[in-house]
C-alpha angles and dihedrals in degrees: 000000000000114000094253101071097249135096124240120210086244085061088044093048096047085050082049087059097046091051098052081051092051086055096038090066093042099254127149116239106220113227089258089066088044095054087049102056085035087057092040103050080045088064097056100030104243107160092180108060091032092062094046091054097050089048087050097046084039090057094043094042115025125246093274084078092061081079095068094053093056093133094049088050108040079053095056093047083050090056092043087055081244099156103151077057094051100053093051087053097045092052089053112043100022104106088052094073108086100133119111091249088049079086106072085047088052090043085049091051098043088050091054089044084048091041097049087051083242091142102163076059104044078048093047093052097046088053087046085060118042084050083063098044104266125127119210111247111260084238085053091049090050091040083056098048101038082050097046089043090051087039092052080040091059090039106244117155123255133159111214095174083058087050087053113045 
């Protein structure tokens, strides 16, 4: 990977390779490889290829499997502005993402849930965090308070002592 720490669609295209090369000779890719390509073609949103992949590790696997690439997955619905999907996700894998990196997955949901003005879940997911060890990004925290005091400005409803029992 590039030094930076993110793929660029010319990394993902030389694993693609790799991977059409792995079939063509009739090898089976192992679920590590598949994450990986999954992750990968997340990173430069390529549905496409994404999809075909999941399909593929769902086939060789089975969709049981789908559980354990909650994260990969949960990404790609963010960047596809899924949010209904998300949610269903969330709810069921949540309380599975207790590595350090798990944070910046859990920052990136609780934007989408403050960005969306869906504050009983913004609250839902810091409190899901922090029981697991995480702690909101300070950016997420501010997001969450500039966007409670316009909403209370424009006059929308919202019960903050409900938020907070």
């Amino acid at each position: 990977l590039s030094s930076s720490g993110v793929v660029t669609e010319e990394e993902f295209g030389k694993a693609w390779e790799y991977f059409e090369e792995m079939k063509g000779r009739s090898l089976k890719p192992d679920k590590d490889t598949f994450r990986l390509l999954i992750s990968m073609a997340c990173e430069v949103k390529d549905i496409e290829k994404f999809d075909y992949v999941l399909k593929d590790l769902s086939k060789e696997y089975g969709h049981k499997v789908l559980d354990e690439l909650s994260r990969e997955l949960i990404k790609f619905h963010l960047y596809q502005d899924r949010l209904n999907v998300v949610w269903k996700m969330y709810d069921r894998s949540w309380d599975q993402w207790s590595h350090r990196e798990d944070s910046k997955l859990f920052n990136a949901i609780l934007q989408a849930a403050v960005s969306s003005m869906e504050f009983s879940r913004a609250f839902s997911i810091a409190k899901d965090m922090k029981s697991l060890g995480h702690v909101p990004a300070e950016e997420q925290i501010s997001a969450l308070e500039s966007a409670l005091v316009e909403c209370r400005i424009s006059g929308c409803a919202v019960d903050l002592d409900k938020e907070f029992s």
